[in-house]
PDB file of C-alpha atoms in Angstrom:
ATOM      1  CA  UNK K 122     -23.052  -0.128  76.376  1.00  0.00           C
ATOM      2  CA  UNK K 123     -22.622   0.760  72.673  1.00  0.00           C
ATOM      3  CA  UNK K 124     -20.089   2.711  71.251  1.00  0.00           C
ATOM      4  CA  UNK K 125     -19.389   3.858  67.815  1.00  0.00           C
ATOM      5  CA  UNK K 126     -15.586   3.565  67.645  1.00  0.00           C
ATOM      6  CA  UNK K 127     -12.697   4.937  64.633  1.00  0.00           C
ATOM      7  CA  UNK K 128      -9.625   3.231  63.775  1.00  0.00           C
ATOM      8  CA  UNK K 129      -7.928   6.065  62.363  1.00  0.00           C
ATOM      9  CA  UNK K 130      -5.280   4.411  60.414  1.00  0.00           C
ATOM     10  CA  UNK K 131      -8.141   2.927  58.050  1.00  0.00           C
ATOM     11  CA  UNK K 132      -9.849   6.718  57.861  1.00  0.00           C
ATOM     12  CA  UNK K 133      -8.926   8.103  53.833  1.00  0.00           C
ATOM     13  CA  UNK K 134     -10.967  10.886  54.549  1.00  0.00           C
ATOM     14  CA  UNK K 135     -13.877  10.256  52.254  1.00  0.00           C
ATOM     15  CA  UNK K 136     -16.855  11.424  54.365  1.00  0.00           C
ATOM     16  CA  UNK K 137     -18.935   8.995  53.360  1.00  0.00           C
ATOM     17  CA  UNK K 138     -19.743   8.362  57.499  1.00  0.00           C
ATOM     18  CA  UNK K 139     -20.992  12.065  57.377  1.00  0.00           C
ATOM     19  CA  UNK K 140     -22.889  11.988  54.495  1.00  0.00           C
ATOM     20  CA  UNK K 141     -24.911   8.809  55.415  1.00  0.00           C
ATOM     21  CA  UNK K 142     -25.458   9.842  59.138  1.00  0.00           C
ATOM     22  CA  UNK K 143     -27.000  13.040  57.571  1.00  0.00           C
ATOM     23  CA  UNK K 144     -28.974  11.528  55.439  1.00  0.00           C
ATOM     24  CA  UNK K 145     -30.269   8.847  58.209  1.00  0.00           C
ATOM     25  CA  UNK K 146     -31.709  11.490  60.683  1.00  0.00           C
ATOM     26  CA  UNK K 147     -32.099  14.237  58.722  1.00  0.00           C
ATOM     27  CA  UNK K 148     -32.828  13.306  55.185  1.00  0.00           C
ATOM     28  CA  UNK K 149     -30.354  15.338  53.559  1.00  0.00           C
ATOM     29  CA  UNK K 150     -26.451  15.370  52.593  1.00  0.00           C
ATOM     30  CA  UNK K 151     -25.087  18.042  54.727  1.00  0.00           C
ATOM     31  CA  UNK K 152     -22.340  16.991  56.279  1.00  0.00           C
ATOM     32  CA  UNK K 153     -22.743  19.903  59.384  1.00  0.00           C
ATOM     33  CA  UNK K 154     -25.796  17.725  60.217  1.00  0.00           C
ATOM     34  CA  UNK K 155     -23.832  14.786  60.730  1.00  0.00           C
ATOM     35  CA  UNK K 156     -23.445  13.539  64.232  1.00  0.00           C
ATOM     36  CA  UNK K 157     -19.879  12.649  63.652  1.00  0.00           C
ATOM     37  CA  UNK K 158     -16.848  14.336  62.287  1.00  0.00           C
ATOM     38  CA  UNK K 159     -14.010  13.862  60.634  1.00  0.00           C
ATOM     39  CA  UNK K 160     -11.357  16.121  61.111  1.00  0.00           C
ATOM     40  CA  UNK K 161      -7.976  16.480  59.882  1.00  0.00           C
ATOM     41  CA  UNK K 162      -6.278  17.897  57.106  1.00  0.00           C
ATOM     42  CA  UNK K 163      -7.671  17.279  53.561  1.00  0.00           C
ATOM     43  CA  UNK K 164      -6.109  14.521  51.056  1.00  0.00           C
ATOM     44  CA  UNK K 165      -3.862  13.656  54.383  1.00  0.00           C
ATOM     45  CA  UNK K 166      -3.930  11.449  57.435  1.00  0.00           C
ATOM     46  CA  UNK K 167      -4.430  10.580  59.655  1.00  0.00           C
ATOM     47  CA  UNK K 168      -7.874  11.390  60.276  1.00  0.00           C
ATOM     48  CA  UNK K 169      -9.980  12.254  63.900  1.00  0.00           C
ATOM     49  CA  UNK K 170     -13.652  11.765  64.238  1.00  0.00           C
ATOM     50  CA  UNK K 171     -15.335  13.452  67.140  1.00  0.00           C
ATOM     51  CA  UNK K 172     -17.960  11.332  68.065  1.00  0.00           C
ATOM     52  CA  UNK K 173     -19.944  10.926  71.403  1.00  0.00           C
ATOM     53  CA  UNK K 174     -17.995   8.762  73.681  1.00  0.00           C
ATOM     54  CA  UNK K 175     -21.897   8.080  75.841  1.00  0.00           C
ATOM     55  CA  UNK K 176     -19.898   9.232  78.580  1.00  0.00           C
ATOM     56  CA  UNK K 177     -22.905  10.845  80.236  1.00  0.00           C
ATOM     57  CA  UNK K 178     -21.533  14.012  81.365  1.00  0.00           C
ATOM     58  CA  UNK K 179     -24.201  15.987  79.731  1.00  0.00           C
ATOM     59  CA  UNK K 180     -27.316  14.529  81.335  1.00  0.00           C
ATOM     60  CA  UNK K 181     -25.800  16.598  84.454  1.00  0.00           C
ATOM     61  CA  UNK K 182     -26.418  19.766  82.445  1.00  0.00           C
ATOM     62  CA  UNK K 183     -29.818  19.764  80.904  1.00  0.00           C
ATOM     63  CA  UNK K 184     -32.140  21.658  82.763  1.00  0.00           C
ATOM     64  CA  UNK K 185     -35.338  20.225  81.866  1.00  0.00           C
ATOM     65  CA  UNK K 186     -33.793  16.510  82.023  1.00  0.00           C
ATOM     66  CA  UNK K 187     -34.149  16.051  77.951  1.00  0.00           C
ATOM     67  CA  UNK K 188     -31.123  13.902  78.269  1.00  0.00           C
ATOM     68  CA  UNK K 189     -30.906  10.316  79.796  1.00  0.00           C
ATOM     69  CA  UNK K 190     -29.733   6.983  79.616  1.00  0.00           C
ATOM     70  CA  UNK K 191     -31.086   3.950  77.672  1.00  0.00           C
ATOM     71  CA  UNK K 192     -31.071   0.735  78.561  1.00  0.00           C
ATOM     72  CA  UNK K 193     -27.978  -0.201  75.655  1.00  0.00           C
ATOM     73  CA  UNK K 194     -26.361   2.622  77.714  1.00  0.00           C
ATOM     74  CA  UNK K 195     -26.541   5.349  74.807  1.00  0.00           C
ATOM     75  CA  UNK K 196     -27.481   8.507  75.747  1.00  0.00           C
ATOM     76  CA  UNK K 197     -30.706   9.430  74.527  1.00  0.00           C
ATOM     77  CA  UNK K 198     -32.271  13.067  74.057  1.00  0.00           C
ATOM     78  CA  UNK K 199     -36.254  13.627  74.995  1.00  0.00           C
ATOM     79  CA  UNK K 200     -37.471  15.885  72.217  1.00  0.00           C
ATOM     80  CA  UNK K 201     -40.593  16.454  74.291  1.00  0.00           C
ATOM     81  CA  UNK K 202     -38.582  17.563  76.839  1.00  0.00           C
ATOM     82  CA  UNK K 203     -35.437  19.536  75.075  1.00  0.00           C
ATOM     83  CA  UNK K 204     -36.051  23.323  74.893  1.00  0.00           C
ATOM     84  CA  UNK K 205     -32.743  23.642  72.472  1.00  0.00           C
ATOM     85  CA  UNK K 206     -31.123  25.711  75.049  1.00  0.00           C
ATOM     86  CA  UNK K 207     -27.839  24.370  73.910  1.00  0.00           C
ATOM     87  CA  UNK K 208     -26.060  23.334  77.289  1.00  0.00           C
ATOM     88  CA  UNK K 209     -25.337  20.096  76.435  1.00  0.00           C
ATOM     89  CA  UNK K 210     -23.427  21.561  73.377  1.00  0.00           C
ATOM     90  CA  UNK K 211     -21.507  23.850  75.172  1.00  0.00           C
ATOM     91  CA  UNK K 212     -20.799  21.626  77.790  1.00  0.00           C
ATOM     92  CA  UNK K 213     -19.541  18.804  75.427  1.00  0.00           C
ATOM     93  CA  UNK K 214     -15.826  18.521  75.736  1.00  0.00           C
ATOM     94  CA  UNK K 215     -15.438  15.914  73.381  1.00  0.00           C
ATOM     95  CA  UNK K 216     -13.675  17.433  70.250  1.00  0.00           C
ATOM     96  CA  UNK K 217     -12.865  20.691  71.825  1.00  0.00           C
ATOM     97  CA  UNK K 218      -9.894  20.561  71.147  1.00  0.00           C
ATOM     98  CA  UNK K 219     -10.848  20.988  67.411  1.00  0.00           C
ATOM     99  CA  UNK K 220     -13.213  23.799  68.229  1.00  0.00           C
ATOM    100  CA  UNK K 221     -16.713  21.221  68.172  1.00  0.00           C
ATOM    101  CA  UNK K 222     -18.447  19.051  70.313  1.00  0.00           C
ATOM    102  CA  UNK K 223     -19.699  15.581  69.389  1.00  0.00           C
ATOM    103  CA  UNK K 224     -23.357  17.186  71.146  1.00  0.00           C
ATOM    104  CA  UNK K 225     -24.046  19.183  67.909  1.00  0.00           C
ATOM    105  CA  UNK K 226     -25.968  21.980  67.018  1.00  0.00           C
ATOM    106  CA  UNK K 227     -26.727  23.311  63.437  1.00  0.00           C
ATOM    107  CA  UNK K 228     -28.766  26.562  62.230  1.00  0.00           C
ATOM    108  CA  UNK K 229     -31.569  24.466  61.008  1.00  0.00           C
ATOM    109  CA  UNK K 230     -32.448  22.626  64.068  1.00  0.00           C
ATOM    110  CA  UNK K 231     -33.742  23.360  67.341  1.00  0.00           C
ATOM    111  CA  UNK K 232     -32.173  20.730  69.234  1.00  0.00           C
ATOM    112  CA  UNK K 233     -29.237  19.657  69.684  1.00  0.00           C
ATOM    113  CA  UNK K 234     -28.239  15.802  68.610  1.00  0.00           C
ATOM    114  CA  UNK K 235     -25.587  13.173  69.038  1.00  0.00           C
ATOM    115  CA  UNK K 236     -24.361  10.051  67.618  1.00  0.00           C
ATOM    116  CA  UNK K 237     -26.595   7.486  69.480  1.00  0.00           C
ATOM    117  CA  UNK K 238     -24.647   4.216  67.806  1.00  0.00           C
ATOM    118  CA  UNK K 239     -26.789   3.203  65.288  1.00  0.00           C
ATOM    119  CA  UNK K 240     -24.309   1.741  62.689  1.00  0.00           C
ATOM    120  CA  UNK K 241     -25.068   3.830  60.051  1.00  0.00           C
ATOM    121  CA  UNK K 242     -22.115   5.605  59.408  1.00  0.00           C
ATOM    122  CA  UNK K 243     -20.131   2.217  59.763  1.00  0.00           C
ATOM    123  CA  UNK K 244     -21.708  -0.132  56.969  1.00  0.00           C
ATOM    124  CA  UNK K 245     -21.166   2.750  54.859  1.00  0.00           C
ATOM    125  CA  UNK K 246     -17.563   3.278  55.697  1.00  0.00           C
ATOM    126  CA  UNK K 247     -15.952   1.426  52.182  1.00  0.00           C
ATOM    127  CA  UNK K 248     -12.760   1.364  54.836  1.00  0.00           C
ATOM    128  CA  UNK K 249     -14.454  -0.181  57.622  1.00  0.00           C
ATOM    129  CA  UNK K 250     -12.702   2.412  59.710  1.00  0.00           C
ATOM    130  CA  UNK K 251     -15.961   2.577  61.885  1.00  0.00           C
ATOM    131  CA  UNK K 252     -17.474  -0.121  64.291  1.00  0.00           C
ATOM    132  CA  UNK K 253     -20.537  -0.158  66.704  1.00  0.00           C
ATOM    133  CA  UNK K 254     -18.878  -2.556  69.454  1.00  0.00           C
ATOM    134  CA  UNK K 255     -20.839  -3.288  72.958  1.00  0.00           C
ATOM    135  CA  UNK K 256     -18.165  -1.705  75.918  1.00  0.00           C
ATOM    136  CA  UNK K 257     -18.851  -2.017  79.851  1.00  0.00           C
ATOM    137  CA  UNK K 258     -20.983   0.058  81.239  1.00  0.00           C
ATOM    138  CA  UNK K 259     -20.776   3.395  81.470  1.00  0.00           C
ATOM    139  CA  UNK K 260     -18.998   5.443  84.616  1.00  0.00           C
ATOM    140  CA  UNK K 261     -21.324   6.694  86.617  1.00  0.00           C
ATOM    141  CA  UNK K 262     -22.834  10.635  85.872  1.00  0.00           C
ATOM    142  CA  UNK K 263     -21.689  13.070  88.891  1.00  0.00           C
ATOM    143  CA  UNK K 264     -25.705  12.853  89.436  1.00  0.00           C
ATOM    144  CA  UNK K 265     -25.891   9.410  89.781  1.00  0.00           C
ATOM    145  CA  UNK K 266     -22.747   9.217  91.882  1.00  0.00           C
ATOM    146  CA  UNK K 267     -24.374  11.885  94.353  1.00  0.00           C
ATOM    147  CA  UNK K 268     -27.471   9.325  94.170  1.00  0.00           C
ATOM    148  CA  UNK K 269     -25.114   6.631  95.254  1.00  0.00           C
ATOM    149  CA  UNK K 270     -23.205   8.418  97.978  1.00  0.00           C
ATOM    150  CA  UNK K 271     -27.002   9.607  99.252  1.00  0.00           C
ATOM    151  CA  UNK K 272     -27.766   6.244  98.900  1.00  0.00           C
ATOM    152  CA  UNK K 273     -25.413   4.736 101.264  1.00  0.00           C
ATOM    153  CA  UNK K 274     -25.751   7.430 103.822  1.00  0.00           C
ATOM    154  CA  UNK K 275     -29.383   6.089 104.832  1.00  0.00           C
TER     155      UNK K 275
END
């Protein structure tokens, strides 16, 4: 599966990742479009970045089954499918602790996005505090554990 992962101690807070991620999928440089985050206090380490984790969790939650798994294991959104209801963004816990979500939503979009490990952000890092690395797979979703257990009830 790939992963976009942050080595904090290389982070100086530049927001270059943000900037380029923006301008990748939405063609401008506004950083609340950016599908990762860099949090911490300015001028001063170190540095967080919420990003998606691919964990999965929020395929559970979309009601017309917008969300779903790839084949690299990155968690892809449907746009055919998404309504922009938002419950994948609200259901994100990754980054609440900093009051966001790495399943972002922003005034001028319908639907919600994510950081789907495409690299961008990390060749433009001048740190190289970003990396797309290939992981294990994924946990299984509670869905696809319920499939399982079904499954191996038959």
């Amino acid at each position: 599966m790939r992963v976009l992962v942050f080595d904090s101690s290389l982070c100086t807070g530049c927001h270059t990742c943000e900037e380029t991620c923006s301008r990748t999928w939405f063609k401008v440089g506004d950083r609340g479009l950016s599908s990762i985050q860099i949090v911490g206090p300015e001028g001063e380490g170190p540095y967080q970045a919420i990003i998606c984790t691919q964990c999965g969790e929020c395929i559970d939650v979309c009601p017309t089954q917008a969300l779903s798994r790839a084949v690299n294991g990155v968690v892809r959104r449907d746009l055919s499918l998404c309504v922009g209801c938002l419950a994948c963004v609200g259901f994100c816990r990754v980054g609440a602790e900093h009051g966001t979500a790495a399943m972002r939503a922003h005034p001028s979009v319908v639907e919600p996005f994510k950081c789907v490990a495409c690299g961008s952000c990390a060749r433009a890092c001048p740190e190289g505090a970003l990396e797309v690395i290939t992981v294990e797979d994924a946990p299984p979703t509670a869905t696809e554990r319920f499939a399982q257990r079904a499954g191996e009830g038959r």
